[in-house]
Coordinates of C-alpha atoms in Angstrom, one line a residue:
Chain A
M1 CA 99.6 160.8 82.9
L2 CA 99.1 158.5 79.9
W3 CA 97.7 155.0 80.4
K4 CA 97.2 152.4 77.7
P5 CA 95.6 149.2 79.0
S6 CA 96.9 145.9 77.6
S7 CA 94.7 144.6 74.8
I8 CA 95.4 141.0 76.0
V9 CA 94.0 141.6 79.5
F10 CA 91.2 144.0 78.8
L11 CA 89.1 142.4 76.1
T12 CA 85.9 142.6 78.0
G13 CA 84.4 144.0 81.2
A14 CA 85.3 140.8 83.1
S15 CA 87.4 138.1 81.6
V16 CA 89.6 135.3 82.5
I17 CA 93.2 136.4 82.3
S18 CA 95.4 135.0 79.7
G19 CA 98.9 135.9 78.5
A20 CA 100.6 135.6 81.9
S21 CA 104.3 135.4 82.1
L22 CA 106.3 133.7 84.8
A23 CA 108.9 134.5 87.4
H24 CA 111.6 137.1 86.8
A25 CA 115.2 137.8 87.8
K26 CA 117.1 141.0 88.2
I27 CA 120.8 141.7 88.5
Y28 CA 121.1 145.2 89.9
I29 CA 124.8 145.9 90.5
S30 CA 128.1 144.0 90.6
V31 CA 130.3 143.4 93.6
D32 CA 132.8 145.8 92.1
Q33 CA 130.1 148.5 91.8
V34 CA 128.8 148.0 95.3
Q35 CA 132.4 148.5 96.7
K36 CA 132.6 151.8 94.9
I37 CA 129.2 152.9 96.1
L38 CA 129.7 152.0 99.8
F39 CA 133.4 152.8 100.1
P40 CA 134.4 155.0 97.1
S41 CA 138.0 155.5 98.0
S42 CA 138.8 152.0 99.2
Q43 CA 140.7 149.1 97.6
F44 CA 139.3 145.8 98.8
T45 CA 141.0 142.4 99.0
L46 CA 139.1 139.1 99.1
K47 CA 139.4 137.6 102.6
P48 CA 137.4 134.3 102.6
I49 CA 136.7 132.7 106.0
L50 CA 135.9 129.1 106.7
I51 CA 132.7 128.7 108.6
D52 CA 132.8 125.7 111.0
Q53 CA 129.8 123.9 112.3
A54 CA 129.8 125.7 115.7
L55 CA 129.8 129.1 114.0
Q56 CA 127.2 128.1 111.5
A57 CA 125.0 127.0 114.4
S58 CA 125.6 130.2 116.3
L59 CA 124.7 132.3 113.2
K60 CA 121.5 130.3 112.8
K61 CA 120.5 130.7 116.4
V62 CA 121.0 134.4 116.4
S63 CA 119.3 135.3 113.1
G64 CA 116.8 132.4 112.6
V65 CA 118.1 132.1 109.0
H66 CA 118.4 128.4 108.1
Y67 CA 120.1 128.9 104.8
P68 CA 123.8 128.3 105.5
F69 CA 126.1 131.3 105.6
R70 CA 129.0 131.1 103.1
G71 CA 132.3 132.8 104.1
E72 CA 133.9 133.0 100.7
H73 CA 132.5 136.4 99.7
I74 CA 134.1 138.7 102.3
W75 CA 136.3 141.7 101.3
R76 CA 138.4 143.9 103.5
D77 CA 140.2 147.2 102.8
Q78 CA 143.4 148.5 104.4
A79 CA 141.4 150.6 106.9
G80 CA 139.6 147.6 108.3
N81 CA 136.3 148.2 106.6
F82 CA 134.5 145.0 105.4
L83 CA 132.1 144.1 102.6
V84 CA 130.1 140.9 103.1
I85 CA 128.1 139.3 100.4
D86 CA 125.3 137.1 101.6
E87 CA 122.2 135.4 100.2
V88 CA 118.7 134.9 101.7
V89 CA 116.1 132.5 100.4
G90 CA 112.4 133.2 100.8
K91 CA 109.4 131.1 99.8
H92 CA 110.0 131.6 96.1
E93 CA 112.8 134.1 95.9
M94 CA 116.6 134.3 96.4
I95 CA 118.2 137.6 97.1
R96 CA 121.9 138.3 97.0
Y97 CA 122.9 141.4 98.9
A98 CA 125.9 143.3 100.3
V99 CA 126.5 144.7 103.7
G100 CA 129.2 147.4 104.1
I101 CA 130.6 147.4 107.7
T102 CA 132.9 150.2 108.8
N103 CA 136.0 149.6 110.9
A104 CA 134.0 151.0 113.9
G105 CA 131.5 148.2 113.4
T106 CA 128.7 150.2 112.1
I107 CA 126.7 149.5 108.9
Q108 CA 127.8 151.7 106.0
G109 CA 125.0 150.5 103.7
I110 CA 123.0 147.6 102.5
E111 CA 122.5 147.0 98.8
I112 CA 120.6 144.4 96.8
L113 CA 122.8 142.8 94.1
E114 CA 120.5 140.2 92.6
Y115 CA 116.9 139.1 92.9
R116 CA 115.7 135.8 91.5
E117 CA 112.2 134.3 91.7
S118 CA 113.6 130.9 90.9
Y119 CA 113.3 129.1 94.2
G120 CA 110.7 126.4 93.8
Y121 CA 110.1 127.8 90.4
E122 CA 109.6 124.6 88.4
V123 CA 106.9 123.3 90.7
A124 CA 105.1 126.6 90.8
A125 CA 105.4 126.9 87.0
Q126 CA 103.7 123.5 86.6
Q127 CA 100.9 124.5 88.9
W128 CA 100.4 127.7 87.1
R129 CA 100.2 126.0 83.7
Q130 CA 97.6 123.6 84.9
Q131 CA 95.2 126.3 85.9
F132 CA 94.7 127.9 82.5
V133 CA 92.9 126.4 79.7
G134 CA 93.7 128.0 76.3
K135 CA 96.8 129.6 77.5
T136 CA 99.6 129.7 75.0
A137 CA 102.2 127.6 76.8
N138 CA 104.4 126.6 73.9
D139 CA 107.3 128.9 74.8
P140 CA 110.0 127.3 77.0
L141 CA 109.8 128.5 80.5
K142 CA 112.6 130.7 81.5
L143 CA 113.3 133.5 83.9
N144 CA 112.4 136.9 82.4
R145 CA 115.2 139.4 83.0
D146 CA 113.4 142.1 81.0
I147 CA 110.4 142.8 83.1
Q148 CA 110.9 146.1 84.9
N149 CA 107.9 147.6 86.5
I150 CA 106.0 145.2 88.7
S151 CA 103.1 146.2 90.9
G152 CA 101.6 143.9 93.6
A153 CA 101.1 143.4 97.2
T154 CA 104.1 144.5 99.3
L155 CA 106.8 141.9 99.6
S156 CA 108.3 142.1 103.1
S157 CA 112.0 142.6 103.4
K158 CA 112.1 140.7 106.7
H159 CA 114.5 138.1 105.2
I160 CA 117.0 140.8 104.6
T161 CA 116.5 142.1 108.2
D162 CA 117.3 138.6 109.5
G163 CA 120.2 138.3 107.1
V164 CA 121.8 141.5 108.1
K165 CA 121.4 140.5 111.8
R166 CA 123.3 137.3 110.8
V167 CA 126.0 139.2 109.0
M168 CA 126.5 141.6 111.9
H169 CA 126.8 138.7 114.4
F170 CA 129.3 137.2 112.1
Y171 CA 131.3 140.4 112.1
Q172 CA 131.2 140.5 115.9
V173 CA 132.5 136.9 116.4
A174 CA 134.7 136.4 113.3
L175 CA 135.7 139.7 111.7
K176 CA 136.0 142.3 114.4
G177 CA 139.1 140.7 115.9
A178 CA 140.8 140.5 112.5
N179 CA 141.2 144.3 112.5
Chain B
M1 CA 113.7 159.5 71.9
R2 CA 117.0 157.9 70.9
E3 CA 116.2 154.3 71.7
N4 CA 119.7 152.9 71.2
Q5 CA 121.6 155.5 73.1
W6 CA 119.8 155.2 76.4
R7 CA 121.7 153.9 79.4
T8 CA 120.1 152.6 82.6
L9 CA 121.2 152.2 86.2
I10 CA 119.0 150.2 88.6
R11 CA 119.6 149.9 92.3
C12 CA 117.6 148.3 95.0
K13 CA 117.7 148.7 98.8
P14 CA 115.6 147.3 101.7
L15 CA 113.6 150.3 103.0
L16 CA 110.1 151.0 104.2
G17 CA 109.9 147.3 105.2
T18 CA 110.1 146.2 101.6
Y19 CA 112.5 146.4 98.6
V20 CA 112.8 149.8 97.0
E21 CA 114.0 149.8 93.5
I22 CA 115.1 152.9 91.6
T23 CA 115.7 152.9 87.9
A24 CA 117.2 156.0 86.2
H25 CA 117.8 156.4 82.5
T26 CA 120.0 158.8 80.6
Y27 CA 121.3 159.1 77.0
S28 CA 124.6 160.0 75.5
D29 CA 124.3 163.8 75.1
H30 CA 121.9 164.4 78.0
P31 CA 123.3 166.8 80.7
I32 CA 123.1 164.0 83.2
A33 CA 125.9 161.5 82.4
Y34 CA 125.6 157.8 83.2
R35 CA 128.2 158.2 86.0
D36 CA 126.0 160.9 87.6
L37 CA 123.0 158.6 87.9
K38 CA 124.6 157.0 90.9
Y39 CA 124.6 160.3 92.7
C40 CA 121.0 161.1 91.7
I41 CA 119.8 157.7 92.8
E42 CA 121.7 158.1 96.1
R43 CA 119.9 161.4 96.8
A44 CA 116.5 159.7 96.1
F45 CA 117.3 156.8 98.4
S46 CA 118.3 159.3 101.1
S47 CA 114.9 161.0 100.9
I48 CA 113.2 157.6 101.3
Q49 CA 115.5 156.7 104.2
D50 CA 114.6 160.0 105.9
L51 CA 110.8 159.3 105.4
H52 CA 111.4 155.7 106.6
L53 CA 112.8 157.1 109.9
R54 CA 110.2 159.8 110.3
L55 CA 107.1 157.7 109.5
N56 CA 107.9 154.3 111.0
F57 CA 105.0 153.2 113.2
Y58 CA 107.1 150.5 114.9
N59 CA 110.0 152.8 115.8
E60 CA 109.3 154.6 119.1
N61 CA 111.8 157.3 118.2
S62 CA 110.1 158.2 114.9
E63 CA 108.3 161.5 114.4
L64 CA 105.1 159.6 113.9
S65 CA 105.5 157.8 117.3
H66 CA 106.2 161.2 118.8
L67 CA 102.9 162.5 117.3
N68 CA 101.0 159.5 118.6
R69 CA 102.3 160.0 122.1
L70 CA 102.0 163.8 122.4
A71 CA 99.5 165.3 120.0
H72 CA 96.6 165.0 122.5
L73 CA 98.5 166.7 125.2
G74 CA 98.8 170.1 123.4
P75 CA 99.7 171.7 120.1
L76 CA 102.7 169.9 118.6
V77 CA 105.0 171.2 115.8
I78 CA 105.6 168.7 113.0
S79 CA 107.8 168.6 110.0
S80 CA 106.5 169.8 106.6
E81 CA 106.9 166.3 105.2
L82 CA 104.7 164.8 107.9
K83 CA 102.2 167.6 107.7
T84 CA 101.9 167.2 103.9
L85 CA 101.3 163.5 104.2
L86 CA 98.8 163.9 107.0
L87 CA 96.9 166.5 105.0
I88 CA 96.7 164.2 102.0
A89 CA 95.6 161.3 104.3
H90 CA 93.0 163.6 106.0
E91 CA 91.6 164.6 102.6
I92 CA 91.3 161.1 101.3
H93 CA 89.8 160.1 104.7
C94 CA 87.0 162.7 104.1
Y95 CA 86.4 161.9 100.4
S96 CA 86.3 158.2 101.1
E97 CA 83.8 158.7 103.9
G98 CA 86.1 157.2 106.4
L99 CA 87.0 154.1 104.4
F100 CA 90.6 155.2 104.2
N101 CA 91.7 155.7 107.8
C102 CA 95.2 155.8 109.3
G103 CA 93.8 155.8 112.8
I104 CA 93.8 152.0 113.2
G105 CA 97.4 151.5 114.3
Q106 CA 96.2 149.7 117.4
C107 CA 95.0 146.8 115.2
A108 CA 98.6 146.3 114.0
L109 CA 99.6 146.1 117.7
R110 CA 96.9 143.5 118.4
L111 CA 95.6 145.4 121.4
D112 CA 92.6 144.2 123.3
K113 CA 89.2 145.7 122.5
D114 CA 89.3 147.6 125.8
Q115 CA 92.4 149.3 124.5
L116 CA 90.9 150.4 121.2
R117 CA 89.8 153.8 122.4
F118 CA 92.0 155.9 120.1
G119 CA 91.0 158.7 117.9
D120 CA 91.5 158.8 114.2
L121 CA 92.3 161.3 111.4
A122 CA 89.0 163.1 112.1
D123 CA 90.3 164.0 115.6
L124 CA 93.5 165.7 114.2
Q125 CA 93.4 169.5 113.9
F126 CA 95.8 171.3 111.7
L127 CA 96.8 174.6 113.4
A128 CA 98.9 177.5 112.3
H129 CA 102.7 177.4 112.0
D130 CA 102.9 173.6 111.3
H131 CA 101.3 172.7 114.6
V132 CA 98.7 169.9 115.1
Y133 CA 96.5 169.0 118.0
A134 CA 94.5 165.8 118.6
N135 CA 91.2 165.8 120.4
R136 CA 91.9 162.2 121.6
P137 CA 95.0 160.0 122.0
L138 CA 96.0 158.8 118.5
C139 CA 97.5 155.6 117.2
L140 CA 98.1 156.6 113.6
N141 CA 99.7 154.1 111.3
L142 CA 100.7 155.6 107.9
S143 CA 101.8 152.4 106.3
G144 CA 98.8 152.5 104.0
I145 CA 100.0 155.7 102.3
A146 CA 103.7 156.2 103.3
K147 CA 105.2 154.1 100.5
G148 CA 103.3 156.0 97.9
Y149 CA 104.3 159.3 99.3
A150 CA 108.0 158.2 99.5
V151 CA 107.8 157.1 95.9
D152 CA 106.5 160.6 94.8
C153 CA 109.2 162.4 96.8
A154 CA 111.9 160.2 95.3
V155 CA 110.6 160.8 91.8
D156 CA 110.5 164.6 92.5
I157 CA 114.2 164.5 93.6
L158 CA 115.2 162.5 90.5
L159 CA 113.4 165.0 88.3
K160 CA 115.0 168.0 90.1
Q161 CA 118.4 166.4 89.6
G162 CA 117.6 166.3 85.8
V163 CA 117.2 162.6 85.3
A164 CA 115.5 162.1 82.0
A165 CA 113.4 159.0 82.8
G166 CA 113.0 156.3 85.3
C167 CA 110.9 154.5 87.9
V168 CA 110.7 154.3 91.6
N169 CA 109.1 151.0 92.9
A170 CA 108.6 150.6 96.7
G171 CA 107.5 147.0 97.0
G172 CA 104.9 147.1 94.3
D173 CA 103.8 150.8 94.6
L174 CA 105.5 152.5 91.7
K175 CA 105.7 155.6 89.6
V176 CA 107.2 156.0 86.2
F177 CA 108.4 159.2 84.6
G178 CA 109.9 160.3 81.3
P179 CA 109.2 160.7 77.7
K180 CA 108.3 157.1 76.9
A181 CA 105.4 154.9 78.1
Q182 CA 106.7 151.9 80.2
K183 CA 105.2 148.5 80.5
I184 CA 103.5 147.7 83.8
H185 CA 103.1 144.2 85.2
L186 CA 101.0 142.9 88.0
R187 CA 101.5 140.0 90.3
I188 CA 98.5 137.5 90.2
P189 CA 96.7 136.9 93.5
H190 CA 98.0 133.7 95.1
Q191 CA 100.4 133.0 92.2
S192 CA 102.7 135.8 93.2
H193 CA 105.5 134.5 91.0
A194 CA 103.3 134.9 87.9
L195 CA 102.9 138.2 86.2
I196 CA 100.4 139.7 83.9
E197 CA 101.0 142.7 81.6
L198 CA 98.6 145.5 82.6
G199 CA 99.4 148.0 80.0
E200 CA 101.7 151.0 79.3
L201 CA 102.0 154.0 81.6
Q202 CA 103.7 157.3 81.1
N203 CA 104.2 159.8 84.0
G204 CA 101.9 158.0 86.3
A205 CA 101.7 155.6 89.3
V206 CA 100.4 152.2 90.1
A207 CA 99.7 150.7 93.5
S208 CA 98.3 147.4 94.5
S209 CA 97.0 145.8 97.7
A210 CA 96.4 142.1 98.3
N211 CA 96.9 139.5 101.0
Y212 CA 98.9 137.1 99.0
F213 CA 102.2 137.8 100.8
C214 CA 100.7 137.8 104.3
S215 CA 98.3 136.0 106.5
P216 CA 96.0 138.1 108.7
T217 CA 96.5 135.7 111.6
S218 CA 100.2 135.4 111.4
T219 CA 102.3 137.3 113.9
Q220 CA 105.1 137.2 111.4
N221 CA 103.2 139.6 109.3
L222 CA 102.1 141.9 112.1
G223 CA 100.7 145.1 110.7
Q224 CA 100.5 144.0 107.0
G225 CA 97.3 143.6 105.1
I226 CA 94.2 145.8 105.0
V227 CA 92.2 146.5 108.2
H228 CA 88.6 147.6 108.0
P229 CA 88.4 150.9 110.0
Q230 CA 84.9 150.3 111.3
Q231 CA 85.1 146.6 112.2
Q232 CA 88.8 146.9 113.1
L233 CA 89.4 143.5 111.6
P234 CA 91.9 142.5 108.9
S235 CA 90.5 141.8 105.5
D236 CA 90.7 138.2 104.3
S237 CA 89.9 139.0 100.7
P238 CA 91.7 136.7 98.2
H239 CA 91.5 139.3 95.5
S240 CA 94.0 141.9 94.3
Y241 CA 93.2 145.6 94.1
S242 CA 95.1 148.0 91.9
I243 CA 94.8 151.8 91.3
I244 CA 96.5 153.8 88.5
A245 CA 96.7 157.5 89.2
P246 CA 99.0 160.5 88.5
Q247 CA 100.4 160.5 92.0
C248 CA 101.6 157.3 93.9
V249 CA 100.4 158.6 97.2
H250 CA 96.8 158.7 95.9
A251 CA 97.2 155.3 94.2
D252 CA 98.5 153.7 97.4
A253 CA 95.7 155.1 99.6
L254 CA 92.9 154.4 97.2
T255 CA 93.8 150.7 96.9
K256 CA 92.4 150.5 100.5
V257 CA 89.2 152.3 99.5
L258 CA 88.8 149.9 96.6
A259 CA 89.5 146.8 98.7
L260 CA 87.1 147.9 101.4
S261 CA 84.3 149.3 99.3
Q262 CA 84.6 146.6 96.6
Q263 CA 83.3 149.3 94.3
I264 CA 84.9 150.0 90.9
V265 CA 82.9 153.2 90.8
H266 CA 83.5 155.5 93.7
P267 CA 83.5 159.3 93.7
C268 CA 86.9 159.2 95.3
F269 CA 88.5 157.7 92.2
E270 CA 87.2 160.3 89.8
R271 CA 88.5 163.1 92.1
Y272 CA 92.0 161.8 91.9
D273 CA 91.9 160.8 88.3
A274 CA 92.3 157.2 89.4
K275 CA 91.6 154.1 87.4
P276 CA 90.7 151.1 89.6
F277 CA 91.2 147.4 88.8
I278 CA 90.1 144.3 90.8
F279 CA 91.6 140.9 90.0
Y280 CA 89.4 138.3 91.4
H281 CA 90.7 135.0 92.6
D282 CA 88.0 132.3 92.9
K283 CA 88.5 128.6 92.9
N284 CA 91.7 128.7 90.8
T285 CA 90.2 131.0 88.2
Y286 CA 91.1 134.6 87.7
S287 CA 89.1 137.4 86.3
K288 CA 89.3 141.1 86.3
Q289 CA 87.1 144.1 86.5
R290 CA 88.2 147.7 85.7
G291 CA 86.6 151.1 86.0
D292 CA 87.3 153.7 83.3

């Protein structure tokens, strides 16, 4: 193991932190890539579905997810397998993910496509700036897509659990009969 | 290192109750082609999925739940994966003088005090031929160490597959490997959208514990956060505790020792070649203390 502490952070034994950067975003894989990962031999066709108010209310009731479900990112292959792209929004983050559903109604796989810590970002950024005297804050605030290795307290994936519950309910009431 | 010829594949899945991100790098004339990275990452995710099923405290069908139900009734055979993790947990339990203790699962279940008569890691005996026996009924919860262990196992698989470099990050507990040092960032306590650059790490792990994503009193976050093994109460510390160590399983477990002891210098850290950091949050100011 080789460890080189940052010279910005570790100037003294106990110092006020400077040089902090703000929220980040990551795009992991594309819809095309996730299709190849979850169903390598399938050819998918886009099959958008209109979500009416009654179905939207039903999805919300079952999953507890308030963010509206959008039915335009649904793909189906000839065998009746589905790929559903959904988004969940947390306190500060938006996560776009894919659920592969087999023609037997089982989950083939779940994959995160994109993660953005942009939700409420502007407010949070302002609060952050106000707390640091002497911080270099001349750079325009922007999402950092280059930050790779982030440690920190565990971020719960409960939003995804609820989101997948919503997608599977949607499959039962709207997609299953389409096979 | 041919900087310009490196190609990278990053994938992320919800596992272990968090987001697990696997990054794999290769370069143009490396035996592992870019198209093979997908397979290598899939193997690593499969190993984490397997551990997720084995070690899940909240799944009554997991191997851990099986152990909790039956180990006090007679010798019980367990898998080599669970045995390895329990031995590591047991060792850290001893060297930390009980500060690290997986025998407090009942706190996550919010049982009454009358129901808190479970044993802990000290009551677990390791017998021959992968058998264990518990002197008292157990309620072991390995969530304070399992993510780090899963990260180490996933990195081992990537290395065995021949992946040149990469990183496995299980919700903030991460391990980097390969010929180049990688920048490590840390979330700031109570400003979790803000990041600070900690430094550069090569072939090592970082783990952090803090309460900034969970409230000790919220049922939504049942089981998250650090619980003091003697007081059996969740920690309400506003600070963030990080450990850098060669193995992620040690880094993960030692963050609990650091958070509960509040000591930058502890014999446990030296034993595992660990470097502790505390980031203090106090009235909207932040400071840090590190041990070298």
